[in-house]
Coordinates of C-alpha atoms in Angstrom, one line a residue:
M22 CA 157.1 132.1 145.3
K23 CA 160.8 131.5 147.5
R24 CA 162.3 130.0 143.9
L25 CA 160.8 133.5 141.8
A26 CA 162.1 135.6 144.4
T27 CA 165.8 133.7 144.4
L28 CA 166.0 133.9 140.6
L29 CA 164.9 137.8 140.8
Y30 CA 167.7 138.4 143.2
G31 CA 169.9 136.7 141.5
T32 CA 168.9 138.5 138.3
L33 CA 169.2 142.0 140.0
A34 CA 172.6 141.1 141.8
Y35 CA 173.7 140.9 137.8
V36 CA 172.0 143.9 136.5
V37 CA 174.0 146.0 138.9
F38 CA 177.1 144.2 138.6
L39 CA 176.5 145.0 134.9
A40 CA 175.9 148.9 135.6
T41 CA 179.8 148.5 137.7
F42 CA 181.5 147.0 135.7
L43 CA 181.2 149.6 133.2
Y44 CA 181.1 152.3 135.4
A45 CA 184.5 151.1 136.4
I46 CA 186.0 151.3 132.7
G47 CA 185.0 154.7 132.9
F48 CA 185.9 155.6 136.2
L49 CA 189.7 154.3 135.8
G50 CA 189.8 155.9 132.4
N51 CA 188.4 158.9 133.1
M52 CA 186.1 159.3 130.3
V53 CA 182.1 159.3 130.1
V54 CA 181.3 158.9 133.8
P55 CA 180.0 162.1 136.0
K56 CA 182.7 160.7 139.0
A57 CA 186.4 159.2 137.7
L58 CA 189.4 158.5 139.3
D59 CA 190.8 162.1 138.7
S60 CA 187.3 164.2 138.8
G61 CA 186.6 166.3 141.3
T62 CA 188.5 168.6 143.5
T63 CA 191.8 168.1 145.6
G64 CA 191.4 168.7 149.4
P65 CA 193.7 168.4 152.2
L66 CA 196.0 165.6 151.1
T67 CA 196.1 163.3 154.2
T68 CA 192.6 163.2 154.7
A69 CA 191.8 162.4 150.7
L70 CA 194.2 159.5 151.4
A71 CA 193.4 158.3 154.4
V72 CA 189.2 158.5 152.8
D73 CA 190.7 156.2 149.6
L74 CA 192.5 154.1 151.7
G75 CA 189.4 153.3 154.2
L76 CA 187.1 152.7 150.7
L77 CA 190.3 150.2 149.1
T78 CA 190.1 147.9 152.6
L79 CA 186.9 148.2 153.2
F80 CA 186.3 146.3 149.5
A81 CA 189.3 144.3 150.2
L82 CA 188.1 143.1 153.4
Q83 CA 184.4 142.4 151.6
H84 CA 185.9 140.6 148.4
S85 CA 187.8 138.2 150.0
G86 CA 186.2 138.0 153.3
M87 CA 183.2 136.4 151.3
A88 CA 184.8 134.3 149.5
R89 CA 186.2 132.4 152.5
R90 CA 184.6 128.5 152.2
G91 CA 183.6 129.7 156.4
F92 CA 181.6 132.7 155.1
K93 CA 179.9 130.9 152.6
R94 CA 178.9 127.7 155.2
W95 CA 177.7 131.0 157.6
I96 CA 176.0 133.3 155.0
T97 CA 173.8 130.0 153.8
R98 CA 172.1 130.1 157.1
F99 CA 170.1 132.9 156.1
V100 CA 170.0 133.0 152.8
P101 CA 169.4 130.0 150.0
D102 CA 172.5 128.3 148.4
G103 CA 171.6 129.3 145.1
A104 CA 171.7 132.9 146.4
E105 CA 175.3 132.9 148.0
R106 CA 177.2 134.1 144.8
S107 CA 174.6 136.5 143.5
T108 CA 175.2 137.9 147.5
Y109 CA 178.6 137.9 146.9
V110 CA 178.6 139.4 143.5
L111 CA 175.8 142.1 145.1
A112 CA 177.8 143.2 148.1
S113 CA 181.2 143.9 146.3
S114 CA 179.2 145.3 143.1
L115 CA 177.8 147.7 146.0
A116 CA 181.4 148.3 148.1
L117 CA 183.0 149.6 144.4
L118 CA 179.8 152.0 144.0
L119 CA 180.8 153.1 147.3
L120 CA 184.5 153.8 146.1
F121 CA 183.4 155.4 143.0
V122 CA 181.4 157.7 145.2
A123 CA 183.5 158.5 147.7
W124 CA 187.0 159.0 146.3
R125 CA 189.2 161.9 146.3
P126 CA 191.5 162.9 143.7
L127 CA 194.9 163.6 145.2
G128 CA 197.0 165.4 142.5
G129 CA 200.0 165.4 141.1
V130 CA 201.4 163.4 138.3
V131 CA 203.8 161.1 138.0
W132 CA 204.4 160.7 134.4
Q133 CA 202.9 162.1 131.1
V134 CA 203.1 160.1 128.1
D135 CA 203.2 162.6 125.1
N136 CA 204.3 160.7 122.5
T137 CA 201.3 159.4 119.7
I138 CA 202.8 155.7 119.9
G139 CA 202.8 156.0 123.4
Q140 CA 199.3 157.0 124.1
V141 CA 198.3 154.9 121.5
G142 CA 200.2 151.7 123.0
L143 CA 199.0 152.7 126.3
Y144 CA 195.3 152.7 125.7
A145 CA 195.3 149.6 123.6
G146 CA 196.9 148.0 127.0
F147 CA 193.8 149.6 128.9
A148 CA 191.3 148.0 126.5
F149 CA 193.2 144.8 126.6
G150 CA 193.0 144.5 130.4
W151 CA 189.3 144.8 129.7
L152 CA 188.5 142.6 127.4
L153 CA 190.5 139.8 129.0
V154 CA 189.0 140.4 131.9
L155 CA 185.5 139.7 130.1
V156 CA 186.6 136.9 128.0
T157 CA 188.0 135.0 130.9
T158 CA 184.7 135.5 132.6
F159 CA 183.0 133.5 129.6
V160 CA 185.9 130.7 129.4
I161 CA 185.2 129.8 133.2
N162 CA 181.4 130.1 132.6
H163 CA 180.4 133.2 133.3
F164 CA 177.4 133.0 134.4
D165 CA 178.6 130.4 136.9
L166 CA 181.1 133.3 138.1
F167 CA 178.4 135.9 138.7
G168 CA 175.3 133.9 140.5
L169 CA 172.7 133.2 137.1
R170 CA 173.8 129.5 137.3
Q171 CA 172.7 129.1 141.1
S172 CA 169.4 131.3 141.1
W173 CA 168.3 129.5 138.0
R174 CA 168.9 126.0 139.8
E175 CA 167.7 127.3 142.5
F176 CA 164.2 128.3 140.7
R177 CA 164.5 124.9 138.6
G178 CA 164.0 122.9 142.6
E179 CA 167.8 121.5 141.0
T180 CA 171.1 120.7 143.4
Q181 CA 173.7 122.9 143.5
Q182 CA 176.5 121.4 141.7
P183 CA 180.0 122.7 141.5
L184 CA 181.2 122.7 138.1
P185 CA 184.1 120.2 137.4
F186 CA 188.3 120.6 138.1
V187 CA 189.1 121.5 133.7
T188 CA 191.5 123.9 131.9
P189 CA 189.8 126.4 129.8
L190 CA 191.9 128.0 127.4
L191 CA 193.9 130.7 129.1
Y192 CA 194.3 128.8 131.9
R193 CA 196.6 126.7 130.5
I194 CA 199.2 129.2 129.6
V195 CA 198.6 131.7 133.5
R196 CA 196.8 130.0 135.9
H197 CA 195.0 134.0 137.0
P198 CA 194.2 135.4 133.3
L199 CA 191.7 137.3 134.7
Y200 CA 194.5 139.0 137.0
V201 CA 196.3 139.9 134.5
G202 CA 193.3 141.5 132.6
W203 CA 193.1 144.0 135.8
F204 CA 197.1 144.6 135.5
F205 CA 196.8 145.9 132.3
A206 CA 193.7 147.7 133.2
F207 CA 195.5 149.8 135.8
W208 CA 198.7 150.2 134.6
S209 CA 198.0 150.9 131.2
T210 CA 197.9 154.8 131.3
P211 CA 199.3 157.6 129.5
T212 CA 198.9 159.6 132.1
M213 CA 200.0 158.8 135.9
T214 CA 198.6 160.9 138.6
V215 CA 199.4 160.6 142.5
T216 CA 196.0 159.0 142.6
H217 CA 195.8 156.7 139.7
L218 CA 199.5 154.9 141.6
L219 CA 197.5 154.4 144.7
F220 CA 194.7 152.9 143.0
A221 CA 196.7 150.6 140.9
A222 CA 199.6 149.9 143.5
M223 CA 197.3 149.3 146.3
A224 CA 194.4 147.2 144.5
T225 CA 197.6 145.2 142.4
G226 CA 199.1 144.5 145.8
Y227 CA 195.8 143.2 147.2
I228 CA 195.4 140.8 144.3
L229 CA 198.7 139.4 145.1
V230 CA 198.0 138.6 149.1
A231 CA 193.9 137.5 147.6
I232 CA 195.6 134.8 145.0
Q233 CA 197.8 133.0 148.4
L234 CA 194.2 133.0 149.7
E235 CA 192.0 131.6 146.7
E236 CA 195.1 129.0 145.7
R237 CA 194.7 127.8 149.5
D238 CA 191.2 127.2 149.4
L239 CA 191.5 125.5 145.8
M240 CA 194.2 123.4 146.9
A241 CA 191.8 122.1 149.7
A242 CA 188.7 121.5 147.5
H243 CA 190.8 120.2 144.5
P244 CA 193.6 117.6 145.1
E245 CA 194.4 118.3 141.8
Y246 CA 195.3 121.9 142.1
A247 CA 198.5 121.0 143.8
R248 CA 199.9 119.9 140.3
Y249 CA 198.5 122.4 138.3
R250 CA 200.1 124.8 140.2
Q251 CA 203.8 123.4 139.8
Q252 CA 203.2 122.8 136.0
V253 CA 201.1 126.8 134.9
P254 CA 202.5 130.1 136.1
M255 CA 200.3 132.5 138.3
L256 CA 200.5 135.2 136.1
I257 CA 203.2 135.5 133.2
P258 CA 203.5 133.2 130.5
G259 CA 206.8 131.2 130.0
T260 CA 207.7 131.4 133.9
T261 CA 207.4 127.6 135.3
R262 CA 208.1 124.8 133.1
T263 CA 204.7 123.1 132.0
T264 CA 204.5 119.4 131.1
G265 CA 201.0 119.8 128.8
A266 CA 198.8 120.4 132.1
S267 CA 195.1 119.0 131.2
T268 CA 193.6 121.0 134.4
G269 CA 193.0 124.2 135.9
V270 CA 190.0 125.9 137.7
R271 CA 187.9 129.1 138.2
P272 CA 189.5 131.7 140.7
V273 CA 187.3 130.9 143.8
G274 CA 187.2 134.5 144.6
A275 CA 187.0 136.4 141.5

């Protein structure tokens, strides 16, 4: 029964993640969903700003804190090893859902692109970003990243085994293609409101800090990562001279 409960828990966490991922597309794109980034009544600027910054900070603390090895060792005192990743995925999804529900618009427009070609290009960049995020998760092992592989192994009574250190496709171009996708999704919009700018700027800043934490953990867990880091650029293709690196790894805290 314990193994079955772990599998059901992992499946539930994955379903919640899928719903959150789909809602996030509508939230950032201001389309379809009932509560989007710029929807709702604009209230006092200081109150809205404080709420939004608090929500972003809460997500950042949860997302990076629970990804650290020390927290993983602590949480597995209470949940099976096969449920640790699912717990992280579920907590991240719930933190994002809270952000979607409680987010407050600030009002104001930073830029507005009226040119049709420009609009099409920016919408294409938005779609490309989300597609790159999704494709990257499958390149590195989608079901391991979101906990289903671990809960399935727990259900079968198999020992949890980390994935080998490999270089899947996009990771030979940049070390963090998943985050490149997020940047496209955050910044590609024909109408950049003050609210959207706050979200994009804060999320970008968080990612740049999170990369440093992730890479510190990766170098501790995989001695090969230091060489890989020298050979493959972090985010922008071609900014580091490559020598045919044949090693790579999935992001620890993604």
